[in-house]
Amino acid sequence: MDAFTLHRLHFAFTITYHYLFPQLTMGLGLYIVIFKILQVRRKDEVAGDVARFLSRIFGLNFAMGVVTGLPMEFQFGAGWSRFSEAAGGVIGQTLAMEGVFAFFLESSFLYLLLFGEKRLSPRAHLGAAVLVFLGSWLSGWFIIVTNAWMQHPVGHEVKADGTVILTSLGEYLTNPWAFWQYLHTMLGSVVTASFVVASVGAFYLLSGRHEAHAKKLLSIAVPVGLAACILVAFPAGDAQAKMVAKHQPVTFAAMEGHFHTEDGAGLVLIGQPNMETLTLDNPIVLPRFLSFMTHQRWDTRIEGLTSYDRSRWPDNVPLLYFAYHVMVGLGTIFIGLMSLSALQLFRKRLFQTRILLWGLMLALPLPYIANTAGWLTAELGRQPWLIYDVMRTRDGYTLEVSSGNVLFTLLGYMGLYAVLSLIFFALALRILRAGPEIAPPKGSTAPAGGET
Amino acid sequence: MSLELVWFILAGAALAAYIVLDGFDLGVGIVHRFVAVTPAERRLTMASIGPVWDGNEVWLLAAGATLLLAFPKLYAVGVGGFYLPVQILLWLYLGRGLGIEMKHHHVGGPLWDELWDSVFSVSSLLIALFLGLALGNVVRGVSFDERGRFFAPLWTDLLPTSEKVGILDVYTLVVGATAAAGLALHGALWLAHRTEGDVAVRSADLAKRLCFATALFAAITSAATLAVQPLVFEVARERPWALLFPAASFAAIAVCWVEVRRRRSERAFFASAAFLVAMFATAAATLYPRLLPSAPGAPSEGITVSNAATTEYALSVGLVWWIPGILLATTYFVRNYRRLPRRLRLEDLEEHQ
């Protein structure tokens, strides 16, 4: 493999692995706040136990996010130095904001959340939970603004030597692309957290342990999860797809598997892109639906992939197509599963409906796959550009680093992350086994204080 | 004062904050296995940094991203050129974080604990060494090619004067040893004034020896720098006030020595912090306006604040949020440190922690 491919693989591997953790913690932060509010407002001690239990899961995932996130901060320079040199003056703003506003906040209050419960008043402890939640969602905002700018650059100017300079911080921070992408991403994170919380609840209920806590977990995770599953698709996902159709029409055609221009284009449900014949094998298509969903008219023309110059095509059309369809397909399953669960919960029968509990329990890995597929869609869809219409990916990697050296560090990360995964599972199982009925830690070393 | 100088100072201040803050918890890692013997004592040393080490590390991220913001070319060419040591350093941080987390979860038996104690200690020592190597490389300079870029191999012939220099050479190793000794001293002094009992006593004893070692290495580093980097003489002629920084660092280590002998660990700790800052400031003041100079063997312009800085607009709009943001972060730190127990005792530890 050449250095370019290895650099791409290196970034893709490290970022994909990293995002397994923040996608849970951001959504879980919301759940901790919800359960803390129930504890404080309604004196609900079961909710208090649940918040403490979820905080332990949060703490483990946060630590994993930190150790795998630190490398990301430096991958821009290590593997992609030509990109960093050209665009650092723009993306440096948000990456530094993330450190200054989000990471300091999170790291300063996480310890209080995890170990300060006995020394803080209940309200102050809730305050710590809110600040940690806020920190993680701020961090998400700065990263999405950075990525949105690469997808749809605004507030900048390209100089003759290829350097991209910032001309308006305001425009950069209020990129319309970032708004929908943020909403879609954060709701995706809430979907993951909902399935994790529901899955743990279902597991305890099915195994006949911690019944009161399991019911508490499920009775919040199902309605919140249903709302997130619907909202992530509509309006968030829908609006984002329309933005792709408007600003990245080539990408849109590729991810929809739409090869040839048509008036009243059909929506592909399944089928395999055949890059030799430029058609779909074994397709099932809903006629005219793509036009309707994109433009609210049954007969609008949608340009197919073949009407664009091949040099502008995303370089891996089938993978992009599958990533997008996996995300959408799983999203549809999530809405179905959560709707049925919500219906049964409303009828007060969910806790007896074993088949649904089994479904919720086994669904645990699916939102991780859906979120990963979503990011693959965004990043593969942006190809062959690193900054859309400004800088090609091929022009961004570090020329000085030879392919052997990239392979060396890629293998290093793979080995380390394999070990990390084993340890993560061992610790996660341990938290699961200990269960939600645990006393708050004494927190002797926690900074005390009541003004949060 | 030019905007470039303002950002040079701000990024430098963030890095200095990193060195002083993460410096002591790295130092705790280095001395951990020597000053804490029983499992309970080892939990005590870990607990003394438990609430703060993660936040301390954030200063490195903040400083790194600040360099990207203000001096994208330095970040890009520097991190790209130091590709191998940067990745290895990141692995070490990963291992260290893992070690702390595993000790914290206290999962297995004595062998398991022994393993993670060692991972924590060894990675802390190696990180301290690498940070020193990094500083040594920046002061000595690197071998730029004709396009103004470089790729530093881990080592070449171990000489700072060769045509193509590596990360490891006799000069950078001396700086690395100085950093390891200095951070170990800083960490030992943290334990000496923040814990109680045998750990504190052993730490204070060890600090005496470390203080001597640090002063010795610092002297060797200074002499070696005069031999390796001719810029020093130029700077001494052009802006003699910059000599205040090396003078301050020697004053600080002398004060540290006196206070260690008098067993006033808290004062000694602040003296070691001042020493670390002054050493770092010496390097910064010597290099300015260079950010990454060229190695003596193959001279070129190198990277300077003016050829690396982004536009004036980005620099000035960045100030608007960076300064309030960092002040806000500082208030969290002050608050959290104030509320740490003055001295941590074995009895304070939880049984199951």
Coordinates of C-alpha atoms in Angstrom, one line a residue, chain B:
Chain B
M1 CA 3.9 44.3 21.1
S2 CA 3.1 42.4 17.9
L3 CA 0.2 39.9 17.8
E4 CA 2.8 37.2 17.0
L5 CA 4.7 37.9 20.2
V6 CA 1.4 37.9 22.2
W7 CA 0.6 34.4 20.9
F8 CA 4.1 33.3 21.4
I9 CA 3.8 34.2 25.0
L10 CA 0.3 32.8 25.4
A11 CA 1.2 29.4 23.8
G12 CA 4.4 29.4 25.9
A13 CA 2.4 30.1 29.1
A14 CA 0.0 27.3 28.3
L15 CA 3.0 24.9 27.8
A16 CA 4.6 26.2 31.0
A17 CA 1.3 25.5 32.9
Y18 CA 1.4 22.0 31.4
I19 CA 5.0 21.4 32.5
V20 CA 4.3 22.6 36.1
L21 CA 1.0 20.8 36.5
D22 CA 1.3 17.6 34.7
G23 CA 5.0 17.7 35.7
F24 CA 4.2 16.9 39.3
D25 CA 1.9 14.0 38.5
L26 CA 4.4 12.6 36.0
G27 CA 7.0 13.0 38.8
V28 CA 4.8 11.2 41.2
G29 CA 4.7 8.4 38.7
I30 CA 8.5 8.3 38.4
V31 CA 9.1 8.1 42.2
H32 CA 5.9 6.0 42.9
R33 CA 7.6 2.7 43.2
F34 CA 10.4 4.0 45.4
V35 CA 8.6 6.1 47.9
A36 CA 5.5 3.9 48.3
V37 CA 6.2 0.3 49.3
T38 CA 3.0 -1.3 50.6
P39 CA -0.1 -1.6 48.4
A40 CA -1.9 0.9 50.7
E41 CA 0.9 3.4 50.3
R42 CA 0.8 2.9 46.5
R43 CA -2.9 3.7 46.6
L44 CA -2.1 6.8 48.6
T45 CA 0.3 8.2 46.0
M46 CA -2.2 7.4 43.3
A47 CA -5.0 9.1 45.2
S48 CA -2.9 12.2 45.7
I49 CA -3.0 12.9 42.0
G50 CA -6.4 11.1 41.2
P51 CA -8.6 14.2 41.1
V52 CA -6.2 16.3 39.1
W53 CA -4.0 14.4 36.6
D54 CA -6.5 14.3 33.9
G55 CA -7.2 18.0 34.0
N56 CA -3.5 18.7 34.1
E57 CA -3.0 16.8 30.9
V58 CA -5.6 18.9 29.2
W59 CA -3.1 21.8 29.2
L60 CA -1.1 19.8 26.7
L61 CA -4.1 19.6 24.4
A62 CA -4.9 23.2 24.9
A63 CA -1.3 24.3 24.2
G64 CA -1.1 22.0 21.1
A65 CA -4.3 23.4 19.7
T66 CA -3.2 26.9 20.5
L67 CA 0.0 26.4 18.4
L68 CA -2.2 25.1 15.6
L69 CA -4.4 28.1 15.8
A70 CA -1.6 30.7 15.9
F71 CA 1.3 29.1 14.2
P72 CA -0.2 26.4 11.9
K73 CA 3.1 25.9 10.0
L74 CA 4.9 25.1 13.2
Y75 CA 2.3 22.6 14.3
A76 CA 2.2 21.0 10.8
V77 CA 5.9 20.9 10.0
G78 CA 6.8 20.1 13.6
V79 CA 4.4 17.4 14.4
G80 CA 4.8 15.9 11.0
G81 CA 8.6 16.0 11.2
F82 CA 8.6 14.5 14.7
Y83 CA 6.2 11.9 13.5
L84 CA 7.8 8.9 15.3
P85 CA 8.5 10.4 18.7
V86 CA 5.1 12.0 18.7
Q87 CA 3.3 8.7 18.1
I88 CA 5.5 6.9 20.6
L89 CA 4.8 9.7 23.2
L90 CA 1.1 9.3 22.5
W91 CA 1.3 5.5 23.2
L92 CA 3.1 6.3 26.4
Y93 CA 0.3 8.7 27.5
L94 CA -2.2 6.0 26.6
G95 CA -0.4 3.4 28.6
R96 CA -0.1 5.7 31.6
G97 CA -3.8 6.7 31.5
L98 CA -4.6 3.0 31.4
G99 CA -2.2 2.2 34.3
I100 CA -3.9 4.9 36.5
E101 CA -7.4 3.7 35.5
M102 CA -6.5 0.1 36.2
K103 CA -5.0 0.9 39.6
H104 CA -8.1 2.9 40.3
H105 CA -10.5 0.1 39.5
H106 CA -8.3 -2.2 41.6
V107 CA -9.4 -5.2 39.7
G108 CA -7.1 -8.1 40.4
G109 CA -4.7 -9.4 42.9
P110 CA -1.2 -8.4 43.9
L111 CA 0.4 -9.4 40.6
W112 CA -2.1 -7.4 38.7
D113 CA -1.4 -4.3 40.9
E114 CA 2.3 -4.8 40.5
L115 CA 1.9 -4.8 36.7
W116 CA 0.0 -1.6 36.6
D117 CA 2.2 0.1 39.1
S118 CA 5.1 -0.6 36.8
V119 CA 3.2 0.5 33.7
F120 CA 2.4 3.8 35.5
S121 CA 5.9 4.3 36.6
V122 CA 7.8 3.4 33.5
S123 CA 5.5 5.3 31.2
S124 CA 5.7 8.4 33.5
L125 CA 9.5 8.2 33.4
L126 CA 9.6 7.8 29.6
I127 CA 7.2 10.6 29.1
A128 CA 9.4 12.9 31.2
L129 CA 12.4 11.8 29.2
F130 CA 10.6 12.4 25.9
L131 CA 9.5 15.9 27.0
G132 CA 13.1 16.7 27.7
L133 CA 14.1 15.2 24.3
A134 CA 11.5 17.4 22.7
L135 CA 12.9 20.5 24.3
G136 CA 16.4 19.4 23.4
N137 CA 15.4 18.9 19.8
V138 CA 13.8 22.3 19.6
V139 CA 16.7 24.1 21.1
R140 CA 19.3 22.2 19.0
G141 CA 17.2 22.6 15.9
V142 CA 16.4 20.1 13.1
S143 CA 17.8 19.3 9.7
F144 CA 15.4 21.1 7.3
D145 CA 15.4 20.1 3.6
E146 CA 15.3 22.6 0.8
R147 CA 11.5 22.8 1.0
G148 CA 11.7 23.8 4.7
R149 CA 10.5 20.5 6.0
F150 CA 12.1 17.6 7.8
F151 CA 11.6 14.1 9.0
A152 CA 13.5 13.3 12.2
P153 CA 14.7 9.8 12.5
L154 CA 14.9 8.4 16.0
W155 CA 18.7 8.5 15.9
T156 CA 21.5 8.9 13.3
D157 CA 25.1 9.0 14.7
L158 CA 24.1 10.5 18.1
L159 CA 25.9 13.7 17.4
P160 CA 24.1 17.1 17.6
T161 CA 26.5 18.5 14.9
S162 CA 25.9 15.9 12.2
E163 CA 24.4 16.8 8.8
K164 CA 21.2 15.0 9.5
V165 CA 20.4 15.0 13.2
G166 CA 18.1 12.4 15.0
I167 CA 15.8 12.7 18.0
L168 CA 18.4 11.0 20.2
D169 CA 21.8 12.4 20.4
V170 CA 24.2 13.1 23.3
Y171 CA 22.9 16.6 23.7
T172 CA 19.1 15.8 23.7
L173 CA 19.7 12.9 26.0
V174 CA 21.3 15.2 28.5
V175 CA 18.3 17.5 28.3
G176 CA 16.0 14.5 28.6
A177 CA 17.8 13.3 31.8
T178 CA 17.5 16.9 33.2
A179 CA 13.8 16.8 32.5
A180 CA 13.4 13.4 34.1
A181 CA 15.3 14.5 37.2
G182 CA 13.5 17.8 37.4
L183 CA 10.0 16.3 37.1
A184 CA 10.9 13.5 39.5
L185 CA 12.0 16.2 42.0
H186 CA 8.8 18.1 41.4
G187 CA 6.7 15.0 42.0
A188 CA 8.6 13.9 45.1
L189 CA 8.0 17.4 46.6
W190 CA 4.3 17.1 45.8
L191 CA 4.1 13.9 47.7
A192 CA 6.3 15.3 50.5
H193 CA 3.9 18.2 51.2
R194 CA 0.6 16.6 50.2
T195 CA 0.7 13.3 52.0
E196 CA 1.4 12.3 55.5
G197 CA 3.4 9.4 57.1
D198 CA 6.1 7.2 55.6
V199 CA 5.5 8.2 52.0
A200 CA 6.0 11.9 52.8
V201 CA 9.2 11.2 54.8
R202 CA 10.7 9.0 52.0
S203 CA 9.7 11.5 49.4
A204 CA 11.4 14.3 51.2
D205 CA 14.5 12.2 51.6
L206 CA 14.5 11.3 47.9
A207 CA 13.9 14.9 47.0
K208 CA 17.2 15.9 48.5
R209 CA 19.1 13.6 46.1
L210 CA 16.9 14.5 43.2
C211 CA 17.5 18.2 43.8
F212 CA 21.2 17.6 43.7
A213 CA 20.9 15.5 40.5
T214 CA 18.6 18.1 38.9
A215 CA 21.0 21.0 39.6
L216 CA 23.9 18.9 38.3
F217 CA 22.1 18.0 35.1
A218 CA 20.9 21.5 34.6
A219 CA 24.4 22.8 34.8
I220 CA 25.6 20.2 32.3
T221 CA 22.7 21.1 30.0
S222 CA 23.6 24.8 30.1
A223 CA 27.2 24.1 29.2
A224 CA 26.2 21.7 26.5
T225 CA 23.7 24.2 25.1
L226 CA 26.5 26.8 24.8
A227 CA 28.5 24.2 22.8
V228 CA 25.6 23.1 20.6
Q229 CA 23.5 26.2 19.8
P230 CA 25.6 29.3 18.8
L231 CA 22.5 31.4 18.9
V232 CA 22.9 31.6 22.6
F233 CA 25.8 34.0 22.3
E234 CA 24.0 36.1 19.7
V235 CA 21.0 36.4 22.0
A236 CA 23.2 37.3 25.0
R237 CA 24.6 40.2 23.0
E238 CA 21.3 41.4 21.5
R239 CA 19.1 41.2 24.5
P240 CA 21.1 40.6 27.7
W241 CA 17.9 40.8 29.8
A242 CA 17.1 37.3 28.5
L243 CA 19.9 36.1 30.8
L244 CA 17.6 36.8 33.7
F245 CA 15.8 33.5 32.9
P246 CA 18.8 31.2 33.3
A247 CA 19.8 33.2 36.4
A248 CA 16.2 32.7 37.8
S249 CA 16.4 29.0 37.2
F250 CA 19.6 28.6 39.1
A251 CA 18.3 30.8 41.9
A252 CA 15.1 28.7 42.0
I253 CA 17.0 25.4 42.2
A254 CA 19.2 26.9 45.0
V255 CA 16.1 27.9 46.9
C256 CA 14.7 24.5 46.4
W257 CA 17.9 22.9 47.8
V258 CA 17.8 25.1 50.9
E259 CA 14.1 24.5 51.6
V260 CA 14.5 20.7 51.0
R261 CA 17.2 20.6 53.6
R262 CA 15.1 22.5 56.0
R263 CA 12.2 20.1 55.3
R264 CA 9.9 22.8 54.2
S265 CA 8.4 20.8 51.3
E266 CA 5.7 23.2 50.3
R267 CA 8.1 26.0 49.7
A268 CA 10.5 23.6 48.0
F269 CA 7.6 22.5 45.7
F270 CA 7.0 26.1 44.6
A271 CA 10.7 26.6 44.0
S272 CA 10.8 23.5 41.8
A273 CA 7.8 24.8 39.9
A274 CA 9.7 28.1 39.4
F275 CA 12.8 26.2 38.3
L276 CA 10.8 24.4 35.6
V277 CA 9.1 27.5 34.4
A278 CA 12.4 29.5 34.3
M279 CA 14.2 26.7 32.4
F280 CA 11.4 26.6 29.9
A281 CA 11.4 30.4 29.6
T282 CA 15.2 30.4 29.1
A283 CA 14.7 28.2 26.0
A284 CA 11.8 30.3 24.7
A285 CA 13.6 33.6 25.2
T286 CA 16.7 32.2 23.6
L287 CA 14.8 31.0 20.5
Y288 CA 12.5 33.9 19.9
P289 CA 11.6 34.9 17.2
R290 CA 12.5 31.4 16.1
L291 CA 10.0 28.6 16.9
L292 CA 12.0 25.7 15.5
P293 CA 15.6 26.6 14.4
S294 CA 17.8 24.8 12.0
A295 CA 20.4 22.4 13.4
P296 CA 24.0 23.6 13.3
G297 CA 25.0 21.0 10.7
A298 CA 22.8 22.2 7.9
P299 CA 21.7 25.8 8.5
S300 CA 18.5 27.3 7.0
E301 CA 16.0 29.9 8.2
G302 CA 13.9 27.4 10.1
I303 CA 10.5 28.2 11.4
T304 CA 9.9 31.6 12.9
V305 CA 7.0 33.4 14.4
S306 CA 6.6 35.5 11.3
N307 CA 6.8 32.8 8.7
A308 CA 4.5 30.4 10.8
A309 CA 1.8 32.8 12.1
T310 CA -1.6 32.8 10.6
T311 CA -3.4 36.0 9.5
E312 CA -3.7 39.1 11.7
Y313 CA -7.5 38.7 11.7
A314 CA -7.4 35.1 13.0
L315 CA -4.8 36.1 15.6
S316 CA -6.8 39.1 16.9
V317 CA -10.2 37.4 16.8
G318 CA -8.7 34.4 18.6
L319 CA -7.6 36.6 21.5
V320 CA -11.2 37.7 22.1
W321 CA -12.2 34.3 23.3
W322 CA -8.9 32.6 24.2
I323 CA -8.1 34.9 27.1
P324 CA -11.4 34.8 28.8
G325 CA -11.6 31.1 28.2
I326 CA -8.3 30.4 29.7
L327 CA -9.1 32.6 32.7
L328 CA -12.3 30.6 33.2
A329 CA -10.4 27.3 33.1
T330 CA -7.9 28.8 35.6
T331 CA -10.7 29.4 38.0
Y332 CA -11.8 25.8 37.8
F333 CA -8.2 24.7 38.6
V334 CA -7.8 27.1 41.5
R335 CA -11.1 25.9 42.9
N336 CA -10.3 22.3 42.6
Y337 CA -6.8 22.5 44.0
R338 CA -8.0 24.6 47.0
R339 CA -10.4 21.9 47.9
L340 CA -7.9 19.1 47.9
P341 CA -7.1 17.8 51.3
R342 CA -4.1 19.6 52.7
R343 CA -2.4 16.3 53.5
L344 CA -3.7 13.0 52.4
R345 CA -3.5 10.2 55.0
L346 CA -3.7 6.4 54.6
E347 CA -6.8 6.4 56.8
D348 CA -8.6 8.6 54.2
L349 CA -8.4 5.9 51.6
E350 CA -11.4 3.8 50.9
E351 CA -11.2 0.1 51.4
H352 CA -12.5 -0.9 48.0
Q353 CA -10.9 1.9 46.0

